[in-house]
Short mmCIF file of C-alpha atoms in Angstrom, two decimals:
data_model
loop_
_atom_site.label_atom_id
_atom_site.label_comp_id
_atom_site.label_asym_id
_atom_site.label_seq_id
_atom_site.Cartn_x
_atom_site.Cartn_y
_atom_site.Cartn_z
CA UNK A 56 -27.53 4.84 10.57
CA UNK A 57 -24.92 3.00 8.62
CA UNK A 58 -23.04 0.02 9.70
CA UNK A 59 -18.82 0.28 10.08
CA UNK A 60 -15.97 -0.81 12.02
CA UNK A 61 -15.00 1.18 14.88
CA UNK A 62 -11.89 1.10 17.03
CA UNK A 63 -12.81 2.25 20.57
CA UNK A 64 -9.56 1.13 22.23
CA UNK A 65 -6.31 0.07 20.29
CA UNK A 66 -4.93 -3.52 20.59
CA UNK A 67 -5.14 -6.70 18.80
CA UNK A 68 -7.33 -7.26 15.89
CA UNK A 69 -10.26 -8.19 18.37
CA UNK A 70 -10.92 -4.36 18.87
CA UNK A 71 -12.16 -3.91 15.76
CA UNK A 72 -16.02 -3.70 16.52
CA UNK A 73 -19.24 -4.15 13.62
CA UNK A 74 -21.04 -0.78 15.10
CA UNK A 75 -23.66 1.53 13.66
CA UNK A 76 -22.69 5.19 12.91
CA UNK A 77 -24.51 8.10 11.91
CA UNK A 78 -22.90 9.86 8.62
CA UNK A 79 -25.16 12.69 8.16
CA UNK A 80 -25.27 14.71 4.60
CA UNK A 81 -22.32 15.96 2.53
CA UNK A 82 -21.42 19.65 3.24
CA UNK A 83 -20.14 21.69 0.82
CA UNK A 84 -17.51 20.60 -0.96
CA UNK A 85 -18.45 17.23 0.03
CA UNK A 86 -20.00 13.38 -1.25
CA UNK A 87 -21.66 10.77 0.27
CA UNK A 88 -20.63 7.34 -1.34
CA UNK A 89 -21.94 3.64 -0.77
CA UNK A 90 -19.14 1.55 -0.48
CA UNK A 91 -18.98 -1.49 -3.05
CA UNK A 92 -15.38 -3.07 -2.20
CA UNK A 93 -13.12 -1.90 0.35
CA UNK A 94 -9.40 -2.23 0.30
CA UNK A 95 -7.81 -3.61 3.41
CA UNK A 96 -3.76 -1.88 4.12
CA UNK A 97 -0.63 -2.86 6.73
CA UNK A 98 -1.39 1.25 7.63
CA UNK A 99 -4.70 0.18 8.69
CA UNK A 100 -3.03 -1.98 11.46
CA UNK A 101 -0.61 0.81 12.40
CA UNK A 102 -3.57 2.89 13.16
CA UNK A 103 -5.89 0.05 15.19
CA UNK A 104 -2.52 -0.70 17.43
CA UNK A 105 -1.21 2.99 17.58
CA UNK A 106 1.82 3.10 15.62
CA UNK A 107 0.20 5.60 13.71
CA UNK A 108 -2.04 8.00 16.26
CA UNK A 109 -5.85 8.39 14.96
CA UNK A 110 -7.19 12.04 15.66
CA UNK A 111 -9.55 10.42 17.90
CA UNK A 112 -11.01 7.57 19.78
CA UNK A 113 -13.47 6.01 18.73
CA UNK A 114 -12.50 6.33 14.79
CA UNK A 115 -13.33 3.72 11.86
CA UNK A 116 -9.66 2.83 10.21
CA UNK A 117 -9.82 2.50 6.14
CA UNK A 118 -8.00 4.56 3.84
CA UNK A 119 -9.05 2.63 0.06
CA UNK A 120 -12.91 1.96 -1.17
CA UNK A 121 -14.25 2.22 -4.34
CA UNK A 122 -18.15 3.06 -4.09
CA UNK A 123 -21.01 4.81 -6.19
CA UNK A 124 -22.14 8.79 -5.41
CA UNK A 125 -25.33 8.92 -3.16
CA UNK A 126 -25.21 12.62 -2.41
CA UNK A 127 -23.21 15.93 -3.55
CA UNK A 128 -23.15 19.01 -1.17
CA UNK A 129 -24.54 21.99 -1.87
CA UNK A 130 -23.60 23.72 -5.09
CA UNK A 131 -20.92 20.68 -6.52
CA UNK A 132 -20.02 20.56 -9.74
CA UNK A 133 -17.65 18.17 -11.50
CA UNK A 134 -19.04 14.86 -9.25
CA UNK A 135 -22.87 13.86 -9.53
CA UNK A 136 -25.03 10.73 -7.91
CA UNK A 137 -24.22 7.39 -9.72
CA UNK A 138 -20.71 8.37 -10.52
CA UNK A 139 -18.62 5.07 -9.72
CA UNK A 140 -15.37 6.76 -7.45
CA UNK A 141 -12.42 5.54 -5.70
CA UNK A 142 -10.17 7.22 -2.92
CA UNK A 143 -7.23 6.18 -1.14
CA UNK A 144 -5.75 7.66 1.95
CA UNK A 145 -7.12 10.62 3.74
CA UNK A 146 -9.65 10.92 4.97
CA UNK A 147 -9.38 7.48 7.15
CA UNK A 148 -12.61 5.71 7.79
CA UNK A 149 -13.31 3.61 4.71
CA UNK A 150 -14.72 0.56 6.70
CA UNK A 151 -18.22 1.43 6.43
CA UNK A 152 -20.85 0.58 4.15
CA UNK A 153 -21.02 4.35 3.73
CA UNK A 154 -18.99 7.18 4.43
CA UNK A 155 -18.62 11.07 3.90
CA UNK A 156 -15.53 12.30 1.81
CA UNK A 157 -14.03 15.76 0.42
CA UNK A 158 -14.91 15.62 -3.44
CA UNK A 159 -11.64 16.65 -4.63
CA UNK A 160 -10.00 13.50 -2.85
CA UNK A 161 -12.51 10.89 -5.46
CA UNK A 162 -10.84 10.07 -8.38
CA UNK A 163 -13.04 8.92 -11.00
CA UNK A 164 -13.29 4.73 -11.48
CA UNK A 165 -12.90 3.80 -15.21
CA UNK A 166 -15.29 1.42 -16.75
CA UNK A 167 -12.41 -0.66 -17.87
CA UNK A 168 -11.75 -1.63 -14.11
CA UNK A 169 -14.18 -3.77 -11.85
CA UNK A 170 -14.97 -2.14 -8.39
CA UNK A 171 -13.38 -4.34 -6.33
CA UNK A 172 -9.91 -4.54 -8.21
CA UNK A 173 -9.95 -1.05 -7.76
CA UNK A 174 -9.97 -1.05 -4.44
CA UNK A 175 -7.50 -4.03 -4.24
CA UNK A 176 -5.30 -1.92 -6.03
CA UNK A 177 -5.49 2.24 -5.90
CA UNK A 178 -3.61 2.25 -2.73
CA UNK A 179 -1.27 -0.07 -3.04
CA UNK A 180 -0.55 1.17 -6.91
CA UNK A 181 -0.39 4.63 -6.02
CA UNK A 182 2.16 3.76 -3.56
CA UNK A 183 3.97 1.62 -6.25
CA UNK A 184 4.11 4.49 -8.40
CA UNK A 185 5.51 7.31 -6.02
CA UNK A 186 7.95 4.88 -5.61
CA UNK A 187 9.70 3.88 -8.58
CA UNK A 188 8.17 6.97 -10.69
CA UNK A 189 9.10 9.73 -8.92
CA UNK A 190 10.88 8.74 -5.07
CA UNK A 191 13.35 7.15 -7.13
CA UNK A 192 12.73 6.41 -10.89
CA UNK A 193 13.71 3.34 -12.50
CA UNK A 194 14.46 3.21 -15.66
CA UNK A 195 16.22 0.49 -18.32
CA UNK A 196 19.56 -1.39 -16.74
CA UNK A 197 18.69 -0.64 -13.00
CA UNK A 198 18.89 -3.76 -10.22
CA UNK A 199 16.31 -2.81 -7.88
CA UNK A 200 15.81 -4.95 -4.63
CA UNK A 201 12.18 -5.51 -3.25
CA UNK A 202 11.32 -7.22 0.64
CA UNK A 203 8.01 -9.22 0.66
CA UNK A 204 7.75 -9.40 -3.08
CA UNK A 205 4.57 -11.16 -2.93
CA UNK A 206 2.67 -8.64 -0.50
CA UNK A 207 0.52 -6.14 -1.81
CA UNK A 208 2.42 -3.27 -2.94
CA UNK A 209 5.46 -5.64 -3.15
CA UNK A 210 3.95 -7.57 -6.17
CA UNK A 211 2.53 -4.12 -7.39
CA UNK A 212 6.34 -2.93 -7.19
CA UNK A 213 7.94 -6.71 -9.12
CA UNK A 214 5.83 -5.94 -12.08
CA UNK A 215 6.18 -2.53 -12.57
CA UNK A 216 9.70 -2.32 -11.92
CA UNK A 217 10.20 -5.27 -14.52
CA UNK A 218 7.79 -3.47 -16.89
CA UNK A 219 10.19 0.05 -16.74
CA UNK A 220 13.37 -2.47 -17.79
CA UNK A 221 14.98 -3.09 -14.76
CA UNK A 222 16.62 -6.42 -13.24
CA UNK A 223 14.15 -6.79 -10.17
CA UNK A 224 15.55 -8.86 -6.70
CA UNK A 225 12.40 -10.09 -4.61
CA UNK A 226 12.67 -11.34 -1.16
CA UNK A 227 10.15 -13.57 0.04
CA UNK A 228 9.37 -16.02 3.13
CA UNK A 229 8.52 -19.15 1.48
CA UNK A 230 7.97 -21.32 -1.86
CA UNK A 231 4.78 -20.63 -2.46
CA UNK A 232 5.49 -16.76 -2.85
CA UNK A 233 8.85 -17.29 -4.69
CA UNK A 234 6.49 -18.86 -7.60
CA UNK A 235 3.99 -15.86 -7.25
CA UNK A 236 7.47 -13.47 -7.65
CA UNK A 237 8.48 -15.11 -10.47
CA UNK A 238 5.28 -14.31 -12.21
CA UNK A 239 5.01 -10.95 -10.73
CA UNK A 240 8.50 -10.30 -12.89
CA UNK A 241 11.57 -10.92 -10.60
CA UNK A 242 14.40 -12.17 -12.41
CA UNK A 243 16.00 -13.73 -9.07
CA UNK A 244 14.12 -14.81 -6.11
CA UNK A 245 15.52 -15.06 -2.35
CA UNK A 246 13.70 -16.94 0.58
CA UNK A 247 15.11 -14.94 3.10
CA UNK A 248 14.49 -17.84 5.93
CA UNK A 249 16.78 -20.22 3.56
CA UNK A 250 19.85 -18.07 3.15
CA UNK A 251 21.34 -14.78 3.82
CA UNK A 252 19.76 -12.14 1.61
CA UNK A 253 22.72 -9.81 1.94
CA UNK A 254 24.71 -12.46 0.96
CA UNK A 255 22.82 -13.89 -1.74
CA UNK A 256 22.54 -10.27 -3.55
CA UNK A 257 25.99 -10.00 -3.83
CA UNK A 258 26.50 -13.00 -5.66
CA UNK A 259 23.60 -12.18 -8.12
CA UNK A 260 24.74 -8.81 -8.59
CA UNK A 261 28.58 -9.56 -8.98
CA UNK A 262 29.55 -8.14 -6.44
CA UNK A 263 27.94 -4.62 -7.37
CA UNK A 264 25.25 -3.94 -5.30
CA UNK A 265 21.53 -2.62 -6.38
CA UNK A 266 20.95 0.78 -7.59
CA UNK A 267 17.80 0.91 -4.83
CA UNK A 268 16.02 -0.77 -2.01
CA UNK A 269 12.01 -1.02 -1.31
CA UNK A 270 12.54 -2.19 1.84
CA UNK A 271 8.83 -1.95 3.97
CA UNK A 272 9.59 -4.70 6.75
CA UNK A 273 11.64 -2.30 8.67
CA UNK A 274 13.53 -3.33 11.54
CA UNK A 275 14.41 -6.72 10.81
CA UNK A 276 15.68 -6.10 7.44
CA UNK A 277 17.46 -2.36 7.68
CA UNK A 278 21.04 -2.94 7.85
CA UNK A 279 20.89 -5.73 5.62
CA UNK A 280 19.00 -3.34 3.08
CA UNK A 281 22.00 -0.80 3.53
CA UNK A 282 24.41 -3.63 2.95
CA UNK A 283 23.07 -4.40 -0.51
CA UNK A 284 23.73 -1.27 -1.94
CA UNK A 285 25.95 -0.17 -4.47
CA UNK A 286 27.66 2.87 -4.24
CA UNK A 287 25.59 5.60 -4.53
CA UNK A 288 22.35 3.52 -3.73
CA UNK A 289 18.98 4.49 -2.72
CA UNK A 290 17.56 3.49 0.39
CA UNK A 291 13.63 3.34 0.30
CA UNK A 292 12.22 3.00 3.62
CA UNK A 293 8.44 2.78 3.53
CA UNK A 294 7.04 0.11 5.60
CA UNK A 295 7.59 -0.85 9.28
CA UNK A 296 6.44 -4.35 9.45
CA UNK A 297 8.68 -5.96 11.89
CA UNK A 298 8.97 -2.82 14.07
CA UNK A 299 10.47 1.01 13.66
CA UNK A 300 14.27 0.85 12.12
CA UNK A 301 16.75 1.57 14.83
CA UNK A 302 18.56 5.12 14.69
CA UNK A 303 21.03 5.33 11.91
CA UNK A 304 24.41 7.13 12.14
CA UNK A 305 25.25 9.04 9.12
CA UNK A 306 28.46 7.42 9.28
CA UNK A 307 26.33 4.04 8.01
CA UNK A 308 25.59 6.44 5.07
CA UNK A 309 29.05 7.92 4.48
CA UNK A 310 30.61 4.66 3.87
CA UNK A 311 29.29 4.47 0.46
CA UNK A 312 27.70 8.04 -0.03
CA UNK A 313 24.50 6.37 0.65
CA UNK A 314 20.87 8.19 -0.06
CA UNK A 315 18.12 7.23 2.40
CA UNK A 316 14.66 8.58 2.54
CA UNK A 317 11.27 7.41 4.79
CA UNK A 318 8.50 8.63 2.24
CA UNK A 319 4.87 8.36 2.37
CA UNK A 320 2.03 8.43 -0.75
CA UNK A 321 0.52 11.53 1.32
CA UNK A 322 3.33 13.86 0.44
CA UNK A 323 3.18 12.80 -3.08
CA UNK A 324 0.00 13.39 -3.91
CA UNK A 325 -0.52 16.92 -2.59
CA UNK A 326 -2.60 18.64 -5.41
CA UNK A 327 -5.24 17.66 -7.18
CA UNK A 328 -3.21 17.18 -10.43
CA UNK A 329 -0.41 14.62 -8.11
CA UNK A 330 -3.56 12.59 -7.43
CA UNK A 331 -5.11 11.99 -10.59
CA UNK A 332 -1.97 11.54 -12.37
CA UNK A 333 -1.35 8.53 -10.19
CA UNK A 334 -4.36 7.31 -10.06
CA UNK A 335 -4.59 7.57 -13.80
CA UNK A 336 -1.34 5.76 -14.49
CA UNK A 337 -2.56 3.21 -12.09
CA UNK A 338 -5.92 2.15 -13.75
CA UNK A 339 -4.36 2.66 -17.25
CA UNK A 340 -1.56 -0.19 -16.12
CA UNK A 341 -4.09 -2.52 -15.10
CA UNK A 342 -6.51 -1.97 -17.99
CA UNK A 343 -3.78 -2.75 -20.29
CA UNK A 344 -2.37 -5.90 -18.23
CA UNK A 345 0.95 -4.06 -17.38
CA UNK A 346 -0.28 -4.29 -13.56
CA UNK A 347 -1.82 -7.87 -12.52
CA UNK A 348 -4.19 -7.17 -9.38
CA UNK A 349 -3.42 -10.71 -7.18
CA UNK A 350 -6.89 -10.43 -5.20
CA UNK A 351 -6.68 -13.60 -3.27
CA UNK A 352 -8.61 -13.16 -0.17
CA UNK A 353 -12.04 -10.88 0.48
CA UNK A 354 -14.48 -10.73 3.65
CA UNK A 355 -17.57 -9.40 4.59
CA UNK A 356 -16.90 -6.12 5.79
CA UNK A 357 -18.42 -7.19 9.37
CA UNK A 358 -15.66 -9.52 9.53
CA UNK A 359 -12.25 -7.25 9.20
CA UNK A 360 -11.19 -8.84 11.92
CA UNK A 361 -10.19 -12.22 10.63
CA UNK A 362 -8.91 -9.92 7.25
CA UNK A 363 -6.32 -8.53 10.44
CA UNK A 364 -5.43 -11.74 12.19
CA UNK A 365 -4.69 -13.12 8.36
CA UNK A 366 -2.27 -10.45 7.33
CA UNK A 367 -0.48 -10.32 10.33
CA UNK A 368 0.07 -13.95 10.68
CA UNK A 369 1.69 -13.94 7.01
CA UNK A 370 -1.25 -15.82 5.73
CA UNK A 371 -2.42 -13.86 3.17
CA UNK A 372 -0.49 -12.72 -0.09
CA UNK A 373 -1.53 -9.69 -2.65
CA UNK A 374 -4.31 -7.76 -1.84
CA UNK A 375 -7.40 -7.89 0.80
CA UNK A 376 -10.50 -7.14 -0.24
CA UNK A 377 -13.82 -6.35 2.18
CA UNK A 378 -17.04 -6.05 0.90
CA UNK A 379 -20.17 -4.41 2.76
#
Protein backbone atom coordinates (compact mmCIF):
# COMPACT_ATOMS: atom_id res chain seq x y z
CA UNK A 1 0.00 0.00 0.00
CA UNK A 2 1.06 3.44 -1.01
CA UNK A 3 -0.22 6.64 0.32
CA UNK A 4 -2.20 9.31 -2.30
CA UNK A 5 -4.91 11.71 -2.58
CA UNK A 6 -8.17 10.48 -3.54
CA UNK A 7 -11.31 12.31 -4.60
CA UNK A 8 -14.35 10.23 -3.57
CA UNK A 9 -16.95 12.97 -4.17
CA UNK A 10 -16.25 16.31 -6.12
CA UNK A 11 -16.54 19.72 -4.33
CA UNK A 12 -14.37 22.11 -2.61
CA UNK A 13 -10.80 21.50 -1.94
CA UNK A 14 -11.83 19.68 1.41
CA UNK A 15 -12.58 16.46 -0.70
CA UNK A 16 -9.32 15.84 -1.38
CA UNK A 17 -8.59 12.88 1.11
CA UNK A 18 -4.66 11.48 2.35
CA UNK A 19 -5.81 7.61 1.62
CA UNK A 20 -3.83 4.44 1.07
CA UNK A 21 -4.03 2.70 -2.36
CA UNK A 22 -2.83 -0.41 -3.65
CA UNK A 23 -0.68 0.07 -7.07
CA UNK A 24 0.19 -3.39 -7.84
CA UNK A 25 3.21 -4.25 -10.48
CA UNK A 26 3.80 -2.70 -13.92
CA UNK A 27 2.28 -4.77 -16.81
CA UNK A 28 3.73 -4.87 -19.90
CA UNK A 29 4.51 -1.96 -21.39
CA UNK A 30 4.44 -0.44 -18.09
CA UNK A 31 6.75 1.40 -14.90
CA UNK A 32 6.35 1.79 -11.50
CA UNK A 33 7.93 5.18 -10.30
CA UNK A 34 8.43 6.75 -6.69
CA UNK A 35 7.39 10.10 -6.83
CA UNK A 36 10.12 12.79 -5.73
CA UNK A 37 8.20 16.23 -6.51
CA UNK A 38 4.85 16.54 -7.79
CA UNK A 39 3.53 19.36 -9.86
CA UNK A 40 0.28 20.86 -8.73
CA UNK A 41 -2.15 22.34 -12.17
CA UNK A 42 -5.59 24.73 -12.45
CA UNK A 43 -6.71 21.17 -14.55
CA UNK A 44 -6.27 19.44 -11.38
CA UNK A 45 -9.13 21.60 -9.88
CA UNK A 46 -11.30 21.17 -12.99
CA UNK A 47 -11.17 17.53 -12.36
CA UNK A 48 -11.74 17.53 -8.21
CA UNK A 49 -14.96 19.99 -8.93
CA UNK A 50 -16.12 18.30 -12.27
CA UNK A 51 -15.49 20.68 -14.92
CA UNK A 52 -13.48 18.16 -16.38
CA UNK A 53 -15.31 14.47 -15.77
CA UNK A 54 -12.73 11.79 -14.18
CA UNK A 55 -13.38 8.19 -15.66
CA UNK A 56 -14.31 7.27 -12.27
CA UNK A 57 -15.07 7.91 -8.69
CA UNK A 58 -12.96 7.48 -6.48
CA UNK A 59 -9.77 8.64 -8.72
CA UNK A 60 -6.40 10.41 -7.44
CA UNK A 61 -6.15 13.87 -9.66
CA UNK A 62 -2.33 14.72 -10.81
CA UNK A 63 -1.21 14.96 -14.20
CA UNK A 64 2.93 16.25 -13.57
CA UNK A 65 5.61 14.26 -11.18
CA UNK A 66 8.98 13.72 -11.69
CA UNK A 67 10.10 10.38 -9.81
CA UNK A 68 12.86 7.56 -10.05
CA UNK A 69 12.01 3.85 -11.87
CA UNK A 70 11.14 1.15 -9.19
CA UNK A 71 9.89 -1.48 -11.59
CA UNK A 72 9.70 -2.20 -15.56
CA UNK A 73 7.07 -4.74 -16.90
CA UNK A 74 7.81 -7.65 -18.40
CA UNK A 75 10.15 -7.62 -21.35
CA UNK A 76 10.88 -3.39 -21.37
CA UNK A 77 13.50 -2.10 -23.01
CA UNK A 78 14.55 1.52 -23.42
CA UNK A 79 13.48 2.46 -19.42
CA UNK A 80 15.34 0.55 -16.48
CA UNK A 81 15.12 0.95 -12.37
CA UNK A 82 16.94 4.16 -11.18
CA UNK A 83 16.20 6.05 -14.30
CA UNK A 84 15.15 9.66 -12.98
CA UNK A 85 11.60 10.33 -15.33
CA UNK A 86 9.06 12.92 -15.64
CA UNK A 87 5.42 12.81 -17.20
CA UNK A 88 2.83 15.25 -17.62
CA UNK A 89 -0.76 14.70 -18.44
CA UNK A 90 -2.31 11.36 -19.04
CA UNK A 91 -2.51 9.18 -17.25
CA UNK A 92 -4.13 11.37 -14.21
CA UNK A 93 -3.23 10.25 -10.75
CA UNK A 94 0.15 11.78 -9.97
CA UNK A 95 -0.71 12.57 -6.24
CA UNK A 96 0.75 9.58 -4.81
CA UNK A 97 3.95 8.76 -3.42
CA UNK A 98 3.85 6.09 -6.12
CA UNK A 99 2.05 5.40 -9.10
CA UNK A 100 1.84 3.04 -12.25
CA UNK A 101 2.40 4.70 -15.77
CA UNK A 102 2.62 3.58 -19.61
CA UNK A 103 6.50 3.76 -20.38
CA UNK A 104 6.21 5.52 -23.54
CA UNK A 105 4.41 8.54 -21.68
CA UNK A 106 8.11 9.08 -19.27
CA UNK A 107 10.27 11.34 -20.76
CA UNK A 108 13.66 11.08 -19.56
CA UNK A 109 14.79 13.91 -16.64
CA UNK A 110 18.18 15.51 -17.58
CA UNK A 111 20.83 15.79 -15.00
CA UNK A 112 21.06 19.43 -15.70
CA UNK A 113 17.51 19.89 -14.07
CA UNK A 114 16.67 19.29 -10.26
CA UNK A 115 13.58 16.99 -9.66
CA UNK A 116 11.40 19.25 -8.34
CA UNK A 117 11.83 22.14 -11.00
CA UNK A 118 10.94 19.60 -13.27
CA UNK A 119 7.91 18.99 -12.06
CA UNK A 120 7.22 22.75 -11.40
CA UNK A 121 7.71 23.12 -14.88
CA UNK A 122 7.08 20.07 -17.64
CA UNK A 123 3.47 20.79 -17.65
CA UNK A 124 3.20 24.09 -17.56
CA UNK A 125 6.28 24.42 -20.28
CA UNK A 126 4.92 21.96 -22.49
CA UNK A 127 1.83 23.90 -22.54
CA UNK A 128 3.91 27.12 -23.12
CA UNK A 129 5.41 25.60 -26.00
CA UNK A 130 2.31 24.19 -27.98
CA UNK A 131 1.36 27.50 -27.62
CA UNK A 132 3.55 29.95 -29.06
CA UNK A 133 5.62 27.11 -31.06
CA UNK A 134 3.26 25.51 -32.93
CA UNK A 135 -0.80 26.75 -31.93
CA UNK A 136 0.38 29.94 -33.07
CA UNK A 137 4.15 30.70 -33.53
CA UNK A 138 5.69 33.81 -32.56
CA UNK A 139 8.31 34.98 -34.08
CA UNK A 140 10.46 38.58 -34.21
CA UNK A 141 8.02 41.92 -34.36
CA UNK A 142 4.83 40.13 -32.99
CA UNK A 143 2.65 41.94 -29.91
CA UNK A 144 1.35 39.07 -28.15
CA UNK A 145 -1.13 39.63 -25.17
CA UNK A 146 -0.93 37.26 -22.05
CA UNK A 147 -3.92 37.15 -18.92
CA UNK A 148 -2.40 36.24 -15.47
CA UNK A 149 1.14 36.86 -16.54
CA UNK A 150 2.46 35.86 -13.31
CA UNK A 151 0.60 32.35 -13.03
CA UNK A 152 2.26 29.35 -13.95
CA UNK A 153 2.16 28.87 -17.54
CA UNK A 154 1.53 32.67 -17.81
CA UNK A 155 5.14 33.50 -16.62
CA UNK A 156 6.31 30.33 -18.62
CA UNK A 157 4.51 32.11 -21.72
CA UNK A 158 6.21 36.20 -20.73
CA UNK A 159 9.60 34.73 -21.06
CA UNK A 160 9.44 32.69 -23.85
CA UNK A 161 7.48 34.87 -25.92
CA UNK A 162 10.09 37.74 -25.10
CA UNK A 163 12.91 35.24 -25.74
CA UNK A 164 11.37 34.42 -29.64
CA UNK A 165 11.48 38.57 -30.18
CA UNK A 166 8.19 39.57 -29.64
CA UNK A 167 6.65 42.77 -27.75
CA UNK A 168 4.82 40.76 -24.87
CA UNK A 169 1.42 42.55 -23.01
CA UNK A 170 0.88 40.84 -19.46
CA UNK A 171 -2.21 41.28 -17.50
CA UNK A 172 -2.03 40.88 -13.95
CA UNK A 173 -4.22 41.49 -10.63
CA UNK A 174 -1.94 43.38 -8.51
CA UNK A 175 1.63 45.11 -7.87
CA UNK A 176 3.29 42.53 -6.61
CA UNK A 177 2.83 40.39 -9.91
CA UNK A 178 3.31 43.42 -12.26
CA UNK A 179 7.09 43.40 -10.76
CA UNK A 180 7.30 39.51 -11.22
CA UNK A 181 6.00 40.33 -15.17
CA UNK A 182 8.43 42.68 -15.66
CA UNK A 183 11.12 40.21 -14.90
CA UNK A 184 9.40 37.42 -16.55
CA UNK A 185 9.95 39.77 -19.93
CA UNK A 186 6.79 41.92 -20.54
CA UNK A 187 7.55 45.08 -22.06
CA UNK A 188 4.10 46.69 -20.72
CA UNK A 189 2.26 45.60 -17.74
CA UNK A 190 -1.67 46.07 -17.07
CA UNK A 191 -3.40 45.60 -13.56
CA UNK A 192 -6.52 44.73 -14.92
CA UNK A 193 -8.45 45.81 -11.47
CA UNK A 194 -6.81 49.48 -12.07
CA UNK A 195 -7.91 50.18 -15.60
CA UNK A 196 -9.56 48.82 -18.58
CA UNK A 197 -7.31 46.27 -20.27
CA UNK A 198 -9.07 46.64 -23.60
CA UNK A 199 -8.55 50.05 -23.31
CA UNK A 200 -5.16 50.22 -22.13
CA UNK A 201 -3.91 47.82 -25.16
CA UNK A 202 -5.00 50.07 -27.56
CA UNK A 203 -3.09 52.85 -26.43
CA UNK A 204 0.14 50.71 -26.12
CA UNK A 205 -0.34 49.23 -29.36
CA UNK A 206 -1.33 52.49 -31.33
CA UNK A 207 -4.22 51.72 -31.99
CA UNK A 208 -3.26 48.31 -33.82
CA UNK A 209 -4.23 45.60 -31.90
CA UNK A 210 -2.03 42.29 -30.94
CA UNK A 211 -1.18 39.73 -33.42
CA UNK A 212 -2.53 36.97 -30.58
CA UNK A 213 -4.20 36.39 -27.29
CA UNK A 214 -3.28 33.66 -24.40
CA UNK A 215 -6.20 34.28 -22.76
CA UNK A 216 -6.78 31.16 -19.89
CA UNK A 217 -9.22 33.10 -17.40
CA UNK A 218 -12.09 32.51 -19.65
CA UNK A 219 -15.28 34.02 -19.05
CA UNK A 220 -14.46 37.13 -17.47
CA UNK A 221 -11.95 38.18 -19.91
CA UNK A 222 -13.38 36.77 -23.54
CA UNK A 223 -14.81 39.62 -25.26
CA UNK A 224 -12.32 41.87 -24.01
CA UNK A 225 -9.62 39.34 -25.45
CA UNK A 226 -11.53 39.57 -28.92
CA UNK A 227 -11.51 43.32 -28.62
CA UNK A 228 -7.72 43.54 -28.50
CA UNK A 229 -7.11 42.08 -31.62
CA UNK A 230 -5.80 43.31 -34.68
CA UNK A 231 -7.08 42.34 -37.78
CA UNK A 232 -6.42 39.04 -38.53
CA UNK A 233 -5.63 38.10 -34.80
CA UNK A 234 -5.42 34.90 -33.05
CA UNK A 235 -7.58 34.06 -30.35
CA UNK A 236 -5.98 31.46 -27.87
CA UNK A 237 -8.44 30.12 -25.57
CA UNK A 238 -6.89 27.67 -23.13
CA UNK A 239 -7.88 28.19 -19.64
CA UNK A 240 -11.31 28.57 -17.98
CA UNK A 241 -10.54 30.19 -14.74
CA UNK A 242 -13.39 32.43 -14.10
CA UNK A 243 -15.94 30.04 -15.70
CA UNK A 244 -16.68 28.49 -19.46
CA UNK A 245 -16.68 31.52 -22.23
CA UNK A 246 -20.20 32.25 -23.27
CA UNK A 247 -21.27 31.06 -26.92
CA UNK A 248 -19.69 33.12 -29.59
CA UNK A 249 -21.44 34.17 -32.84
CA UNK A 250 -19.26 33.96 -35.79
CA UNK A 251 -20.39 37.29 -36.56
CA UNK A 252 -17.95 38.40 -33.34
CA UNK A 253 -15.32 36.74 -35.64
CA UNK A 254 -16.30 38.22 -39.02
CA UNK A 255 -15.88 41.68 -37.90
CA UNK A 256 -12.23 41.51 -38.20
CA UNK A 257 -11.68 38.01 -39.90
CA UNK A 258 -10.85 36.82 -36.52
CA UNK A 259 -9.08 33.16 -35.84
CA UNK A 260 -10.16 31.49 -32.59
CA UNK A 261 -9.17 28.12 -31.37
CA UNK A 262 -9.77 26.18 -27.65
CA UNK A 263 -6.57 23.86 -27.74
CA UNK A 264 -5.27 21.50 -25.28
CA UNK A 265 -1.36 20.04 -24.73
CA UNK A 266 -3.12 16.47 -25.23
CA UNK A 267 -3.71 16.95 -28.91
CA UNK A 268 -0.28 18.21 -29.35
CA UNK A 269 1.60 15.74 -28.12
CA UNK A 270 0.08 12.69 -29.80
CA UNK A 271 3.21 10.54 -30.75
CA UNK A 272 5.97 9.72 -29.10
CA UNK A 273 8.24 12.04 -31.17
CA UNK A 274 5.42 15.35 -30.25
CA UNK A 275 6.28 14.46 -26.65
CA UNK A 276 9.85 14.37 -26.43
CA UNK A 277 10.35 17.18 -28.67
CA UNK A 278 8.55 19.32 -26.15
CA UNK A 279 9.74 18.06 -23.40
CA UNK A 280 13.21 18.39 -24.79
CA UNK A 281 12.86 22.03 -25.76
CA UNK A 282 11.49 22.53 -22.36
CA UNK A 283 14.44 21.24 -20.16
CA UNK A 284 16.98 22.59 -22.74
CA UNK A 285 15.28 26.32 -22.04
CA UNK A 286 15.64 26.01 -18.48
CA UNK A 287 19.13 24.46 -18.44
CA UNK A 288 20.30 27.32 -20.40
CA UNK A 289 18.33 30.12 -18.30
CA UNK A 290 16.03 30.99 -21.32
CA UNK A 291 13.04 29.61 -19.02
CA UNK A 292 13.18 30.85 -15.19
CA UNK A 293 11.11 28.15 -13.09
CA UNK A 294 9.31 30.77 -10.27
CA UNK A 295 8.77 27.80 -7.63
CA UNK A 296 7.38 29.81 -4.83
CA UNK A 297 5.21 27.61 -2.83
CA UNK A 298 5.59 23.52 -2.10
CA UNK A 299 3.59 21.15 0.44
CA UNK A 300 3.71 17.92 1.74
CA UNK A 301 1.91 15.88 -0.54
CA UNK A 302 -0.65 14.93 2.44
CA UNK A 303 -1.50 18.44 2.45
CA UNK A 304 -2.83 19.28 -1.36
CA UNK A 305 -5.48 20.64 0.10
CA UNK A 306 -4.21 23.92 1.39
CA UNK A 307 -1.92 23.81 -2.23
CA UNK A 308 -6.02 24.07 -3.64
CA UNK A 309 -7.50 26.61 -1.29
CA UNK A 310 -4.08 28.78 -2.17
CA UNK A 311 -4.44 28.78 -5.90
CA UNK A 312 -7.88 29.39 -6.00
CA UNK A 313 -7.89 32.24 -3.66
CA UNK A 314 -5.15 34.02 -5.99
CA UNK A 315 -2.60 33.51 -3.33
CA UNK A 316 -0.09 31.80 -4.91
CA UNK A 317 2.00 32.93 -8.08
CA UNK A 318 4.30 30.55 -10.50
CA UNK A 319 4.34 27.13 -9.87
CA UNK A 320 3.12 24.61 -6.92
CA UNK A 321 5.14 22.11 -5.93
CA UNK A 322 4.06 18.83 -3.57
CA UNK A 323 6.41 16.61 -2.27
CA UNK A 324 5.67 12.96 -0.84
Amino acid sequence: MVKAIRVHELGGHEVLKWDDVEIGEPKDGEVRVRNKAVGVNFIDVYFRKGVYKAPSLPFTPGMEAVGVVTAVGPGLTGRKVGDLVAYAGQPMGSYAEEQILPADKVVPVPASVDPVIGAAILLKGMTAHFLVRRCFKVEPGHTVLVHAAAGGVGSLLCQWANALGATVIGLVSNKEKAAQAKEDGCHHVIIYSEEDFVVRVNEVTSGNGVDVVYDSVGKDTFEGSLACLKLRGYMVSFGQASGTPDPVPLSALAAKSLFLTRPTLFQYVVTRDELLEAAGEVFTNVASGVLKVRLNHTYPLSEAAKAHADLESRKTSGSIVLIP
